[in-house]
Amino acid sequence: MTPPLAIALHGGAGILKRSKLDAAADRDFRTALSAALDRGWDILQARGSALDAVETVTRALEDSPLFNAGRGSVYTSAGTHEMDAAIMSGREGDFGAVAGVTAVRNPVSLARAVMEQLDAVFLVGTGAGDFAHACGMAVEPPEYFHTTARVEQLESARRSNQTPLDHDAEVEKYGTVGAVALDAAGDLAAATSTGGITNKRPGRVGDSPVPGAGTFADNSTCAVSCTGEGEAFLRCCAAHEVAARMRHGGAGLAAAAHAVIHSTVPGKGGLVAVDRNGTVALPFNTEGMFRAWRTSGGRGGVAIYRGEQGETASPAERPWAH
Ligand code: ASP
């Protein structure tokens, strides 16, 4: 029997009213999500690893100025960029993360290098930068991470003294990125990358790079990547909570993921998750979440808003899976 394959990605959650995105922006986002998904799917179809697939998808989204990760990262209150990323293998439980990284073009690849080359699992700040240099990771000048829209977003947040989620900002609607995958060997993996939240205090780290909060993978249950109010996801170890509900409570993926987003997390956001059967869940409690997914069962799609069709991997799970 052909083993199941599945992949899902997100590009952040938030207000995302249809009226906020014009037709051209809507099309650009869908094209970027679809192109990133295709790259991951090609890897899975060629019997590549889930780890390679989630890293490749995340890198593609980091390289796009449309999303709040890598190139499109939001500004801190000091007018700088501090990026966080993590990657986890569900086979061994290996984990690598970086936080407060500047200049590194693809923080998710730095996180993978931490995972594969060091005994440490988490590097921050200048230590992470030094390691990136030692690994020969691509770095970019500050201009690479500069966009006029991001500066306007920062100025607006400063005026209102807020630290909005990217997609809740009035000026632009970009978001944290992440991916989960199941490969032909039955291995699961998850990755998440972010610039954090606009106008954040320098040194602030959200859920994205923290194991079990924004990113988690375990072959016996699921792989999860979260997006939303980082402090809320941190407080309840949201990604691990999905796996815990499956392992200890016997829940299926869709019900576990739905419960975490709609009753456990004390804040706004969503997640993408996949289990070892290739079921995908994409729940969010905001008005939208940039998302794309594909399974060898023939299901898949690209969606932004609540209520778009075809969001679920399994029709039986439809009430729970978005
Ligand atoms: N969770 C991210 C953070 O708090 C933000 C996001 O997902 O948009 O850093």
Short mmCIF file of C-alpha atoms and ligand atoms in Angstrom, two decimals:
data_model
loop_
_atom_site.label_atom_id
_atom_site.label_comp_id
_atom_site.label_asym_id
_atom_site.label_seq_id
_atom_site.Cartn_x
_atom_site.Cartn_y
_atom_site.Cartn_z
CA MET A 1 0.00 0.00 0.00
CA THR A 2 1.27 3.49 -0.81
CA PRO A 3 2.07 5.35 2.40
CA PRO A 4 0.04 8.53 3.01
CA LEU A 5 1.69 11.92 2.49
CA ALA A 6 0.48 15.24 3.80
CA ILE A 7 1.65 18.80 4.14
CA ALA A 8 0.12 21.99 5.52
CA LEU A 9 1.43 25.51 5.99
CA HIS A 10 0.31 28.80 7.47
CA GLY A 11 1.25 32.41 6.86
CA GLY A 12 -0.27 33.85 10.04
CA ALA A 13 -3.71 34.48 11.52
CA GLY A 14 -5.58 37.70 12.29
CA ILE A 15 -8.48 39.97 11.47
CA LEU A 16 -8.18 39.34 7.74
CA LYS A 17 -11.52 40.67 6.62
CA ARG A 18 -12.16 40.18 2.93
CA SER A 19 -12.54 43.93 2.61
CA LYS A 20 -8.98 44.46 3.87
CA LEU A 21 -7.28 42.64 0.99
CA ASP A 22 -7.77 43.94 -2.52
CA ALA A 23 -7.96 41.48 -5.40
CA ALA A 24 -4.32 41.85 -6.37
CA ALA A 25 -3.07 41.33 -2.80
CA ASP A 26 -5.41 38.36 -2.38
CA ARG A 27 -3.98 36.81 -5.53
CA ASP A 28 -0.37 37.52 -4.51
CA PHE A 29 -0.83 35.82 -1.14
CA ARG A 30 -2.50 32.77 -2.66
CA THR A 31 0.22 32.48 -5.30
CA ALA A 32 2.97 32.66 -2.66
CA LEU A 33 1.25 30.10 -0.42
CA SER A 34 0.64 27.75 -3.32
CA ALA A 35 4.21 28.01 -4.63
CA ALA A 36 5.66 27.27 -1.19
CA LEU A 37 3.31 24.30 -0.77
CA ASP A 38 4.30 22.88 -4.15
CA ARG A 39 7.96 22.93 -3.17
CA GLY A 40 7.26 20.91 -0.06
CA TRP A 41 4.93 18.54 -1.88
CA ASP A 42 7.54 17.82 -4.55
CA ILE A 43 9.98 16.77 -1.82
CA LEU A 44 7.45 14.43 -0.22
CA GLN A 45 6.50 12.90 -3.56
CA ALA A 46 10.14 12.18 -4.32
CA ARG A 47 10.26 10.30 -1.00
CA GLY A 48 12.19 13.12 0.64
CA SER A 49 11.92 13.73 4.37
CA ALA A 50 9.23 15.68 6.20
CA LEU A 51 12.07 17.65 7.77
CA ASP A 52 13.36 18.76 4.36
CA ALA A 53 9.81 19.58 3.26
CA VAL A 54 8.98 21.82 6.24
CA GLU A 55 12.35 23.57 6.09
CA THR A 56 11.99 24.21 2.35
CA VAL A 57 8.44 25.53 2.68
CA THR A 58 9.42 27.78 5.57
CA ARG A 59 12.45 29.12 3.71
CA ALA A 60 10.28 29.98 0.72
CA LEU A 61 7.92 31.95 2.95
CA GLU A 62 10.87 33.59 4.77
CA ASP A 63 12.18 34.78 1.40
CA SER A 64 8.86 36.42 0.53
CA PRO A 65 8.34 40.02 1.71
CA LEU A 66 4.64 39.20 2.11
CA PHE A 67 5.02 37.34 5.40
CA ASN A 68 6.26 38.24 8.87
CA ALA A 69 9.35 36.02 8.86
CA GLY A 70 12.81 36.40 7.38
CA ARG A 71 12.67 39.16 4.79
CA GLY A 72 9.23 40.49 5.74
CA SER A 73 9.82 40.53 9.51
CA VAL A 74 8.13 43.25 11.54
CA TYR A 75 10.02 45.89 13.52
CA THR A 76 10.71 45.96 17.25
CA SER A 77 9.97 49.14 19.22
CA ALA A 78 13.64 50.02 18.71
CA GLY A 79 13.21 49.89 14.94
CA THR A 80 15.23 46.67 14.60
CA HIS A 81 14.41 43.12 13.54
CA GLU A 82 14.59 40.16 15.92
CA MET A 83 13.61 36.86 14.35
CA ASP A 84 12.71 33.55 16.01
CA ALA A 85 12.47 30.09 14.43
CA ALA A 86 12.26 26.42 15.33
CA ILE A 87 12.20 23.01 13.68
CA MET A 88 11.37 19.61 15.16
CA SER A 89 11.64 16.04 13.95
CA GLY A 90 8.86 13.72 15.10
CA ARG A 91 11.02 10.64 14.64
CA GLU A 92 13.68 11.28 17.27
CA GLY A 93 12.12 14.25 19.02
CA ASP A 94 15.12 16.31 17.92
CA PHE A 95 14.54 20.03 18.21
CA GLY A 96 16.47 23.15 17.22
CA ALA A 97 15.59 26.79 17.77
CA VAL A 98 16.94 30.32 17.57
CA ALA A 99 15.57 33.56 18.98
CA GLY A 100 16.43 37.24 18.71
CA VAL A 101 18.35 36.63 15.51
CA THR A 102 19.28 39.54 13.27
CA ALA A 103 20.64 39.54 9.71
CA VAL A 104 20.24 35.80 9.09
CA ARG A 105 18.38 35.31 5.84
CA ASN A 106 16.74 32.00 6.78
CA PRO A 107 16.37 31.58 10.54
CA VAL A 108 14.67 28.18 10.08
CA SER A 109 17.85 26.78 8.52
CA LEU A 110 19.86 28.15 11.44
CA ALA A 111 17.45 26.36 13.77
CA ARG A 112 18.02 23.15 11.82
CA ALA A 113 21.79 23.60 12.08
CA VAL A 114 21.43 23.99 15.85
CA MET A 115 19.41 20.77 15.91
CA GLU A 116 21.84 18.78 13.79
CA GLN A 117 25.22 20.18 14.77
CA LEU A 118 25.04 21.10 18.44
CA ASP A 119 24.24 19.48 21.77
CA ALA A 120 22.32 22.64 22.63
CA VAL A 121 18.77 22.88 21.30
CA PHE A 122 18.20 26.65 21.61
CA LEU A 123 20.50 29.58 20.82
CA VAL A 124 19.65 33.27 21.27
CA GLY A 125 20.98 36.68 20.29
CA THR A 126 24.64 37.17 19.51
CA GLY A 127 25.47 33.52 20.25
CA ALA A 128 23.03 32.47 17.55
CA GLY A 129 24.53 35.07 15.21
CA ASP A 130 28.05 33.80 15.87
CA PHE A 131 26.92 30.25 15.17
CA ALA A 132 25.26 31.39 11.92
CA HIS A 133 28.57 32.96 10.91
CA ALA A 134 30.50 29.78 11.82
CA CYS A 135 28.06 27.70 9.72
CA GLY A 136 28.39 30.01 6.74
CA MET A 137 24.67 30.87 6.80
CA ALA A 138 23.60 33.61 4.38
CA VAL A 139 23.26 36.97 6.10
CA GLU A 140 21.71 40.14 4.74
CA PRO A 141 22.16 43.88 5.40
CA PRO A 142 19.41 45.78 7.28
CA GLU A 143 18.00 47.09 3.96
CA TYR A 144 17.03 43.54 2.99
CA PHE A 145 14.57 43.43 5.89
CA HIS A 146 13.30 46.98 5.33
CA THR A 147 9.92 47.67 3.76
CA THR A 148 8.01 50.94 3.78
CA ALA A 149 4.86 49.12 4.82
CA ARG A 150 6.60 47.66 7.87
CA VAL A 151 7.86 51.09 8.92
CA GLU A 152 4.32 52.47 8.62
CA GLN A 153 3.05 49.53 10.64
CA LEU A 154 5.58 50.30 13.38
CA GLU A 155 4.71 53.99 13.41
CA SER A 156 1.01 53.19 13.66
CA ALA A 157 1.63 50.75 16.53
CA ARG A 158 3.78 53.31 18.33
CA ARG A 159 1.10 55.98 17.97
CA SER A 160 -1.50 53.69 19.54
CA ASN A 161 1.02 52.24 22.00
CA GLN A 162 0.10 48.70 20.92
CA THR A 163 1.89 45.50 19.93
CA PRO A 164 -0.55 44.15 17.36
CA LEU A 165 -0.50 40.75 15.74
CA ASP A 166 0.71 41.27 12.22
CA HIS A 167 -2.64 40.62 10.59
CA ASP A 168 -4.42 42.85 13.07
CA ALA A 169 -2.34 45.86 12.14
CA GLU A 170 -4.15 48.51 10.18
CA VAL A 171 -1.41 49.10 7.67
CA GLU A 172 -0.49 45.67 6.35
CA LYS A 173 -1.57 42.08 6.73
CA TYR A 174 1.42 39.84 6.85
CA GLY A 175 2.13 36.91 9.16
CA THR A 176 4.28 34.39 10.92
CA VAL A 177 4.91 31.27 8.86
CA GLY A 178 5.05 27.57 9.59
CA ALA A 179 4.69 24.11 8.08
CA VAL A 180 3.97 20.52 9.10
CA ALA A 181 4.44 17.37 7.04
CA LEU A 182 4.14 13.57 6.96
CA ASP A 183 6.60 11.76 4.68
CA ALA A 184 6.63 8.35 3.00
CA ALA A 185 8.67 6.87 5.84
CA GLY A 186 5.91 7.81 8.29
CA ASP A 187 7.94 10.60 9.88
CA LEU A 188 6.36 13.87 11.00
CA ALA A 189 8.07 17.27 11.23
CA ALA A 190 7.14 20.85 12.09
CA ALA A 191 8.77 24.25 11.58
CA THR A 192 7.81 27.84 12.49
CA SER A 193 9.50 31.18 11.75
CA THR A 194 8.55 34.72 12.75
CA GLY A 195 9.57 38.32 13.20
CA GLY A 196 7.29 38.33 16.26
CA ILE A 197 4.81 41.14 16.84
CA THR A 198 5.10 44.74 15.67
CA ASN A 199 6.53 47.19 18.21
CA LYS A 200 7.60 44.35 20.53
CA ARG A 201 10.02 45.12 23.33
CA PRO A 202 13.57 44.17 22.28
CA GLY A 203 14.32 40.74 23.73
CA ARG A 204 10.69 39.65 23.73
CA VAL A 205 10.27 36.08 22.46
CA GLY A 206 6.89 34.55 21.61
CA ASP A 207 5.74 30.97 21.22
CA SER A 208 7.11 30.25 17.75
CA PRO A 209 10.61 28.97 18.69
CA VAL A 210 9.64 27.42 22.03
CA PRO A 211 9.30 23.62 22.00
CA GLY A 212 5.73 22.57 22.73
CA ALA A 213 4.41 26.13 22.61
CA GLY A 214 4.53 27.19 18.94
CA THR A 215 6.21 24.15 17.42
CA PHE A 216 5.99 20.43 18.18
CA ALA A 217 6.32 17.07 16.40
CA ASP A 218 6.04 13.49 17.64
CA ASN A 219 5.59 10.53 15.29
CA SER A 220 3.17 8.84 17.67
CA THR A 221 0.73 11.74 17.62
CA CYS A 222 1.13 14.80 15.40
CA ALA A 223 3.17 17.72 14.11
CA VAL A 224 1.96 21.24 14.94
CA SER A 225 2.92 24.82 14.02
CA CYS A 226 1.07 27.70 15.68
CA THR A 227 0.46 31.37 14.96
CA GLY A 228 -1.19 34.06 17.02
CA GLU A 229 -0.70 35.88 20.32
CA GLY A 230 2.55 34.33 21.41
CA GLU A 231 2.07 34.92 25.12
CA ALA A 232 -1.25 33.04 25.06
CA PHE A 233 0.24 30.07 23.21
CA LEU A 234 3.23 30.05 25.56
CA ARG A 235 1.09 29.99 28.68
CA CYS A 236 -0.70 26.79 27.71
CA CYS A 237 2.04 25.00 25.73
CA ALA A 238 -0.47 24.98 22.88
CA ALA A 239 1.33 22.80 20.32
CA HIS A 240 2.13 20.11 22.87
CA GLU A 241 -1.40 20.30 24.23
CA VAL A 242 -2.71 19.04 20.87
CA ALA A 243 -0.41 16.02 21.12
CA ALA A 244 -1.26 15.49 24.81
CA ARG A 245 -4.98 15.38 24.05
CA MET A 246 -4.28 12.70 21.46
CA ARG A 247 -1.87 10.63 23.56
CA HIS A 248 -3.57 10.81 26.94
CA GLY A 249 -7.15 11.60 26.02
CA GLY A 250 -7.48 9.43 22.92
CA ALA A 251 -8.70 12.36 20.83
CA GLY A 252 -8.35 12.41 17.05
CA LEU A 253 -6.23 15.15 15.52
CA ALA A 254 -9.06 17.39 14.39
CA ALA A 255 -10.91 17.31 17.72
CA ALA A 256 -7.68 17.88 19.70
CA ALA A 257 -6.60 20.78 17.51
CA HIS A 258 -10.06 22.35 17.59
CA ALA A 259 -10.28 22.11 21.39
CA VAL A 260 -6.88 23.73 21.87
CA ILE A 261 -7.65 26.69 19.62
CA HIS A 262 -11.24 27.20 20.74
CA SER A 263 -11.07 26.41 24.45
CA THR A 264 -7.49 26.13 25.73
CA VAL A 265 -5.52 29.02 24.24
CA PRO A 266 -6.38 32.23 26.15
CA GLY A 267 -5.96 34.42 23.09
CA LYS A 268 -6.21 34.79 19.33
CA GLY A 269 -4.61 32.58 16.72
CA GLY A 270 -4.60 29.29 14.92
CA LEU A 271 -2.45 26.32 13.99
CA VAL A 272 -1.75 23.78 11.28
CA ALA A 273 -1.34 20.12 12.25
CA VAL A 274 -0.94 16.72 10.64
CA ASP A 275 -1.05 13.22 12.12
CA ARG A 276 0.57 9.95 11.09
CA ASN A 277 -2.45 8.96 9.01
CA GLY A 278 -2.12 12.07 6.91
CA THR A 279 -5.10 13.88 8.44
CA VAL A 280 -4.71 17.66 8.38
CA ALA A 281 -6.33 20.15 10.76
CA LEU A 282 -6.28 23.94 10.32
CA PRO A 283 -8.26 25.51 13.19
CA PHE A 284 -8.21 29.23 13.99
CA ASN A 285 -10.29 31.50 16.21
CA THR A 286 -9.59 34.67 14.22
CA GLU A 287 -11.36 35.89 11.11
CA GLY A 288 -8.79 34.35 8.87
CA MET A 289 -5.55 32.43 8.60
CA PHE A 290 -3.36 32.23 5.52
CA ARG A 291 -3.14 28.49 4.90
CA ALA A 292 -2.51 25.83 2.29
CA TRP A 293 -2.52 22.04 2.48
CA ARG A 294 -2.35 18.91 0.40
CA THR A 295 -2.70 15.19 1.07
CA SER A 296 -2.14 12.07 -1.01
CA GLY A 297 -5.82 11.36 -0.47
CA GLY A 298 -6.41 14.06 -3.06
CA ARG A 299 -7.49 16.80 -0.69
CA GLY A 300 -5.94 20.21 -0.64
CA GLY A 301 -6.41 23.89 -1.13
CA VAL A 302 -5.29 27.42 -0.47
CA ALA A 303 -7.45 29.63 1.75
CA ILE A 304 -7.36 32.88 3.69
CA TYR A 305 -10.76 33.64 5.19
CA ARG A 306 -13.12 31.82 7.50
CA GLY A 307 -15.72 29.81 5.67
CA GLU A 308 -13.78 29.12 2.51
CA GLN A 309 -14.59 25.72 1.07
CA GLY A 310 -12.47 22.61 1.12
CA GLU A 311 -10.53 23.40 4.25
CA THR A 312 -10.59 19.98 5.77
CA ALA A 313 -8.69 16.80 5.17
CA SER A 314 -11.63 14.64 6.08
CA PRO A 315 -15.28 15.57 5.49
CA ALA A 316 -16.20 13.69 8.66
CA GLU A 317 -14.08 16.16 10.59
CA ARG A 318 -15.32 19.25 8.84
CA PRO A 319 -16.91 20.93 11.89
CA TRP A 320 -13.60 20.82 13.71
CA ALA A 321 -10.96 21.35 11.12
CA HIS A 322 -10.85 25.09 10.57
N1 ASP B 1 3.13 33.89 17.50
C1 ASP B 1 3.96 34.96 17.02
C2 ASP B 1 4.63 35.64 18.19
O1 ASP B 1 3.95 35.86 19.18
C3 ASP B 1 3.24 35.99 16.23
C4 ASP B 1 2.36 35.46 15.10
O2 ASP B 1 2.08 34.27 15.05
O3 ASP B 1 1.93 36.26 14.25
O4 ASP B 1 5.78 35.96 18.11
#
